[in-house]
Coordinates of C-alpha atoms in Angstrom, one line a residue:
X8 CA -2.4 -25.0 -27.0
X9 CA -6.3 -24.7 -27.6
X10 CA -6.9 -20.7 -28.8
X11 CA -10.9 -19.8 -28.3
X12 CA -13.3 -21.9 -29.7
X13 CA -14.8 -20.0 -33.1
X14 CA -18.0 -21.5 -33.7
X15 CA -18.0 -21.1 -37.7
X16 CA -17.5 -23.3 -40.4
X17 CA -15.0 -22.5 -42.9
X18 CA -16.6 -22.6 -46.4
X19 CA -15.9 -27.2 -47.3
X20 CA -12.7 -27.6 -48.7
X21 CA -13.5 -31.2 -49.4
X22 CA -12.0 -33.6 -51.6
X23 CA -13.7 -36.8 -49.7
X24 CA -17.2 -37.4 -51.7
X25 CA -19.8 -35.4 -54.1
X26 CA -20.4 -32.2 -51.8
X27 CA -23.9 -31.6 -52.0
X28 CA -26.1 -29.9 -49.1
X29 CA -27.6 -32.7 -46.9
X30 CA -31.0 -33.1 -45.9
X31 CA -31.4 -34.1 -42.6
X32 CA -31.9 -37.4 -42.5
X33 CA -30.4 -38.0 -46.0
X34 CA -27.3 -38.5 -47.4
X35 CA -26.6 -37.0 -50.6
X36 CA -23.4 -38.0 -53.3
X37 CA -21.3 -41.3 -52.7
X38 CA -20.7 -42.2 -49.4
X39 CA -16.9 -41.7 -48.4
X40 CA -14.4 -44.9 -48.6
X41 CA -12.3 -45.8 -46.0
X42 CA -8.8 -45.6 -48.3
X43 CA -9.9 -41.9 -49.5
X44 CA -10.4 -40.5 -46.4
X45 CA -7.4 -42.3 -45.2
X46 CA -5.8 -40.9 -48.0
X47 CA -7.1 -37.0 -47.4
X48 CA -6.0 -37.6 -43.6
X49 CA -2.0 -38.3 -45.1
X50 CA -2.5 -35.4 -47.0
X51 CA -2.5 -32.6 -44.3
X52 CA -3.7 -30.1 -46.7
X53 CA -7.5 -30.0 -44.6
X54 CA -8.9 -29.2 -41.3
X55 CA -10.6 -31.6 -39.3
X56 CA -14.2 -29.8 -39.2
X57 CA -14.3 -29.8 -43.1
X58 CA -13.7 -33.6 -43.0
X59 CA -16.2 -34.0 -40.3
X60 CA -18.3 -31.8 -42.3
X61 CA -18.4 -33.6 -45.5
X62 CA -18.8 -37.2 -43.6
X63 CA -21.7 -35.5 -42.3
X64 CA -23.5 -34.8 -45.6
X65 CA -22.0 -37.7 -47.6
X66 CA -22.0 -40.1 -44.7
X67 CA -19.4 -43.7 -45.2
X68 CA -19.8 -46.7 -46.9
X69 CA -17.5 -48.7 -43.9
X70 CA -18.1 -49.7 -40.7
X71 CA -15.3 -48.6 -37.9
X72 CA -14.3 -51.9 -36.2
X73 CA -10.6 -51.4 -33.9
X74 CA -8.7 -52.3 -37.2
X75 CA -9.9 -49.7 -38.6
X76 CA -9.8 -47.2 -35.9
X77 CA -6.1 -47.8 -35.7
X78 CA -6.0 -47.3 -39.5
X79 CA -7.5 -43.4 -39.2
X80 CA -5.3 -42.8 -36.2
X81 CA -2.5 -43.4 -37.6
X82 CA -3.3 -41.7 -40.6
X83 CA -4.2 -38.5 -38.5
X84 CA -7.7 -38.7 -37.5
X85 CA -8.7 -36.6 -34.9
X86 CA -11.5 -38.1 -32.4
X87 CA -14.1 -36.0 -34.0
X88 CA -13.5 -38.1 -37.4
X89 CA -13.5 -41.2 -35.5
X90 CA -16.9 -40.0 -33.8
X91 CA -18.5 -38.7 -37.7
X92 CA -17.5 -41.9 -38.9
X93 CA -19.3 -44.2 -36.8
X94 CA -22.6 -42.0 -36.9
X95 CA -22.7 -41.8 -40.7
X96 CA -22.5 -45.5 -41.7
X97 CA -25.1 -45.5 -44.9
X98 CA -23.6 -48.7 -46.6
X99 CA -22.3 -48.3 -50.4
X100 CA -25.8 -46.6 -51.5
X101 CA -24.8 -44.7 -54.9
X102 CA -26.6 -41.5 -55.7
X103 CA -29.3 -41.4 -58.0
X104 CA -27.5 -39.7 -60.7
X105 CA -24.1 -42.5 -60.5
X106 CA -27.4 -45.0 -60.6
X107 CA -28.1 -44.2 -63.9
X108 CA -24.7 -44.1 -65.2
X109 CA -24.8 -40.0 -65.2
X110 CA -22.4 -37.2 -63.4
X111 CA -23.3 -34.3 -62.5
X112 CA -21.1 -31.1 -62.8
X113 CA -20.5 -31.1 -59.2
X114 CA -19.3 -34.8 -59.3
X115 CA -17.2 -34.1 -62.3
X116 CA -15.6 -31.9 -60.5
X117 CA -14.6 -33.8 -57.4
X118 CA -14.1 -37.1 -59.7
X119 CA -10.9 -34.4 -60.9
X120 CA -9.8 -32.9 -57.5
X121 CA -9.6 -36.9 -56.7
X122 CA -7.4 -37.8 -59.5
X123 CA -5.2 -34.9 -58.6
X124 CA -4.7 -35.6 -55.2
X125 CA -3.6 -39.4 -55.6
X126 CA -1.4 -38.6 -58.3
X127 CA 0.4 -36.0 -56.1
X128 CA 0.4 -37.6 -53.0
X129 CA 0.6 -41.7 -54.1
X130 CA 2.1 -41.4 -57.7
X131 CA 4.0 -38.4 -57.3
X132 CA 2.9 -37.3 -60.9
X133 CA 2.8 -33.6 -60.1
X134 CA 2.1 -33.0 -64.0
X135 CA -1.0 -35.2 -64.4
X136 CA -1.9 -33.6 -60.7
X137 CA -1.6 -30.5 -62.0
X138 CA -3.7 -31.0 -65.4
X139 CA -6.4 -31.9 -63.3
X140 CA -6.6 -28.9 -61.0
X141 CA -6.3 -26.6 -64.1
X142 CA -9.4 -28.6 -65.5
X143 CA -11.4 -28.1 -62.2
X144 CA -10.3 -24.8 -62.5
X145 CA -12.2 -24.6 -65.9
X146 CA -15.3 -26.3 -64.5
X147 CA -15.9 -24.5 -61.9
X148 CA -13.8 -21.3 -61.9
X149 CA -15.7 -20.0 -58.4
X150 CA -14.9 -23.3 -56.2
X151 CA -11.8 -22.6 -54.4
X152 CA -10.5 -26.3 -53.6
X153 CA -8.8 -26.6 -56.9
X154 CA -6.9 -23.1 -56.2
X155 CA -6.1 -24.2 -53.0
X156 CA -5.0 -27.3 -53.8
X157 CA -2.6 -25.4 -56.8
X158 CA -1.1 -23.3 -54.2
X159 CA -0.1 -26.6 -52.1
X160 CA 1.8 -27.9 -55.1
X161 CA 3.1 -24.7 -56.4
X162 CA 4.9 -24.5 -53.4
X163 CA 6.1 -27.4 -52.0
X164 CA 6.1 -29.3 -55.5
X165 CA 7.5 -26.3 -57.5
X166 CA 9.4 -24.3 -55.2
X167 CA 7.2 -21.6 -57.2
X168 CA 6.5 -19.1 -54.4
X169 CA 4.7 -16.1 -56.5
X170 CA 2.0 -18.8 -58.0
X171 CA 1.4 -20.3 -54.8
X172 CA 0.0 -17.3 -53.0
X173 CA -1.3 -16.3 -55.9
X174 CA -3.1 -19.5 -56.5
X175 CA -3.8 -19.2 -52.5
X176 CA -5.4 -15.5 -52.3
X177 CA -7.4 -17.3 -55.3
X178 CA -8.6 -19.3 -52.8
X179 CA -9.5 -17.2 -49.9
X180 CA -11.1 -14.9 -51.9
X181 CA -13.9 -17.6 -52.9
X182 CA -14.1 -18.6 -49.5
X183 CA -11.8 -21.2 -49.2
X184 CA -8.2 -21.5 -47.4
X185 CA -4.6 -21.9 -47.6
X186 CA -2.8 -24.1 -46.1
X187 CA 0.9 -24.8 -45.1
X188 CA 3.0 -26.8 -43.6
X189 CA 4.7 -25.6 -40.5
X190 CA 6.8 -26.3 -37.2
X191 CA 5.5 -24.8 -33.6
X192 CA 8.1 -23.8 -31.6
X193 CA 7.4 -25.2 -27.5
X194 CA 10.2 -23.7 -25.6
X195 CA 11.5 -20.3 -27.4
X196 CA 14.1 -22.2 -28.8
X197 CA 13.0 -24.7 -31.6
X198 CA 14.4 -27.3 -29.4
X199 CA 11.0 -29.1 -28.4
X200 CA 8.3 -28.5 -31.8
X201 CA 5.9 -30.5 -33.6
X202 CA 4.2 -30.7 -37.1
X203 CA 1.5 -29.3 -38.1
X204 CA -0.9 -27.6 -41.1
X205 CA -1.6 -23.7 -40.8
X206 CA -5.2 -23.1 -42.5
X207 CA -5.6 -18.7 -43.4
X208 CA -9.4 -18.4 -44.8
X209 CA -11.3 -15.5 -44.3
X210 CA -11.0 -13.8 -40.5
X211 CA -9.6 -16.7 -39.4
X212 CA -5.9 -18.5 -38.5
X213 CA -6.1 -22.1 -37.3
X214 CA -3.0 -24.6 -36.8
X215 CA -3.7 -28.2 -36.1
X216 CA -0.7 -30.3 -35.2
X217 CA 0.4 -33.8 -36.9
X218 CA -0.3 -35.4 -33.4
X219 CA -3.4 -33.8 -32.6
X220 CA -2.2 -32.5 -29.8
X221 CA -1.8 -28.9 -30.4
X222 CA -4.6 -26.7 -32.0
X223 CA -4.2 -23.0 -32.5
X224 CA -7.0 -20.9 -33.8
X225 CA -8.0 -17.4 -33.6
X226 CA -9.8 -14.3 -35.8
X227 CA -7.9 -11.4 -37.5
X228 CA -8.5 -8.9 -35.2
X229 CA -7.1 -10.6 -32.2
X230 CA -3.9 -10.9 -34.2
X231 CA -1.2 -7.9 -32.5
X232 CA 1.4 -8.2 -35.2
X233 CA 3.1 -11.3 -37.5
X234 CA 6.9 -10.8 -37.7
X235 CA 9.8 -12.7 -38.9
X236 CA 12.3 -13.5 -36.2
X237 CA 15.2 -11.0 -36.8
X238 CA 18.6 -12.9 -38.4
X239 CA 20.1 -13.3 -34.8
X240 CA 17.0 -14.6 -33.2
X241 CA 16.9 -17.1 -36.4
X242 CA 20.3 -18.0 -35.6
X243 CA 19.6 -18.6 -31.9
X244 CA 16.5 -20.8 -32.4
X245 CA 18.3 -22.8 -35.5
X246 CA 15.6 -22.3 -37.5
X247 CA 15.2 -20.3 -41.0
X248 CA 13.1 -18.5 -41.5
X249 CA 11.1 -18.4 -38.2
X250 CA 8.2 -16.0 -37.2
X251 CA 6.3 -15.0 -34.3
X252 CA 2.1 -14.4 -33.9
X253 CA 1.3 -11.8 -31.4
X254 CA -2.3 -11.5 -30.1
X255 CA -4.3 -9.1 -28.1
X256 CA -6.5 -10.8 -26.0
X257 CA -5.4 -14.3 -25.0
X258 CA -3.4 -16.0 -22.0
X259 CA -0.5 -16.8 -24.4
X260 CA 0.5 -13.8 -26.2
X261 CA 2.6 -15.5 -28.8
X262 CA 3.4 -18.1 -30.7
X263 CA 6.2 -19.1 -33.1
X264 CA 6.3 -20.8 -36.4
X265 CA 8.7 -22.0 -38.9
X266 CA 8.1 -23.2 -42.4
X267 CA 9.2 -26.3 -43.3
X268 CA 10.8 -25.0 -46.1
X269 CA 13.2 -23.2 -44.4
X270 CA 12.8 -20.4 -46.4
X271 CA 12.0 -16.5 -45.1
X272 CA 9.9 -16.2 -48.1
X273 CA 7.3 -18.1 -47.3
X274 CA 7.0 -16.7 -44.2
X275 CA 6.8 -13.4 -45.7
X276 CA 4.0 -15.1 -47.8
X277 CA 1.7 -16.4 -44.8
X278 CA 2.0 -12.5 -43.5
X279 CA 0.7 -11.3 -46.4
X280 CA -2.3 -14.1 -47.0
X281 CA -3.2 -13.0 -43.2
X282 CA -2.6 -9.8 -44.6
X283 CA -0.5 -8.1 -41.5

């Protein structure tokens, strides 16, 4: 399922390293670690070009051997990771500024979106999590990571529907994305589906299954209509809370979606963030 190929990137969601601009043929922040971006992978909560992108500027401080290939596949890597990763070995080179025992604000800044995501995802500490998103929050109030990060955990940590999208039109509006998890429907009938993350920025729609098989990506104004599947149809397919993406100009005109939640509301939500 391969939608046409946009050739933008979506403003760096990154959690992986310092995010500075790179100068080609310099890397700039602390190179990426092998269990971080192992870690980012399990996460599901960013697309594969923003990873890409960031091992691009930041570059690695591992070479991939087939153990550790195996390692990022089963994690979720995508080829194009795999292929980033073995162009932008740089060693365990520090930046100047972590040199000299300093941080810039920018570091700061990711050294909390860090700290936030392995307490969510590998402590489960959703409070210290969320302490350190509303500090990144403070720090930089126009990076959108933090907000989009909020909206993850409002909603599948608190069940808090209202602050996620609001945490996640937060988001979008400073160029960032949100991002939720969903099941694609194969055969009309939620009989045969996979896994995936659904990524809403500006103009653009993009799903990327678990399995990297499936990718789904198109612009706002190829989008026909977003509808939730009537009760029946919701009933037929067994899934709550199902609904369907119509689009003008593509071989297949539609595609269907359920939240993993279950719940009609947040399909309701991801209409309005798309804002059909």
């Amino acid at each position: 399922m391969r939608i046409n190929a946009i050739h933008r990137w979506l403003v760096t969601a990154c959690i992986l390293a310092v995010c500075s601009v790179a100068v080609i043929g310099q890397y700039k922040g602390d190179p990426v670690k092998k269990e971080r971006l192992i870690n980012v992978l399990r996460s599901k909560q960013f697309q594969t070009r923003d990873i890409v992108q960031i091992i691009t500027e930041s570059g690695v401080d591992f070479r991939l051997n087939a153990a550790g290939e195996n390692e990022l596949v089963a994690a979720g890597a995508r080829p194009a990771v795999l292929d980033a990763v073995r162009r932008h070995f740089r060693g365990q080179n520090r930046s100047a500024a972590t040199a000299r025992g300093g941080t810039s604000g920018g570091e700061a800044y990711n050294s909390l979106i860090n700290q936030a995501v392995e307490a969510y995802d590998l402590r489960k500490d959703m409070r210290a999590s969320k302490a350190s998103l509303q500090s990144a929050t403070v720090l930089q109030p126009n990076n959108p990571r933090a907000f989009q990060l909020l909206g993850f955990m409002s909603l599948y940590g608190e069940k808090d529907f209202d602050q996620a999208e609001a945490n996640w039109k937060k988001a979008i509006s400073l160029g960032g994305a949100a991002v939720l998890r969903l099941t694609h429907d194969h055969d009309g009938s939620f009989l045969k589906t996979c896994q995936g993350s659904l990524y809403i920025a500006r103009n653009i729609v993009r799903f990327e299954s678990d399995n990297n098989e499936h990718t789904f990506e198109t612009t706002d104004a190829n989008i026909k209509s977003i509808d939730v599947n009537n009760k029946w149809r919701r009933m037929f397919q067994l899934k709550q809370g199902s609904f369907k993406i119509s689009l003008k100009r593509e071989e297949k005109s539609s595609y269907s979606f359920a939240p993993l939640t279950g719940k009609t509301n947040e399909s309701k939500m991801i209409i309005s963030l798309i804002g059909k």
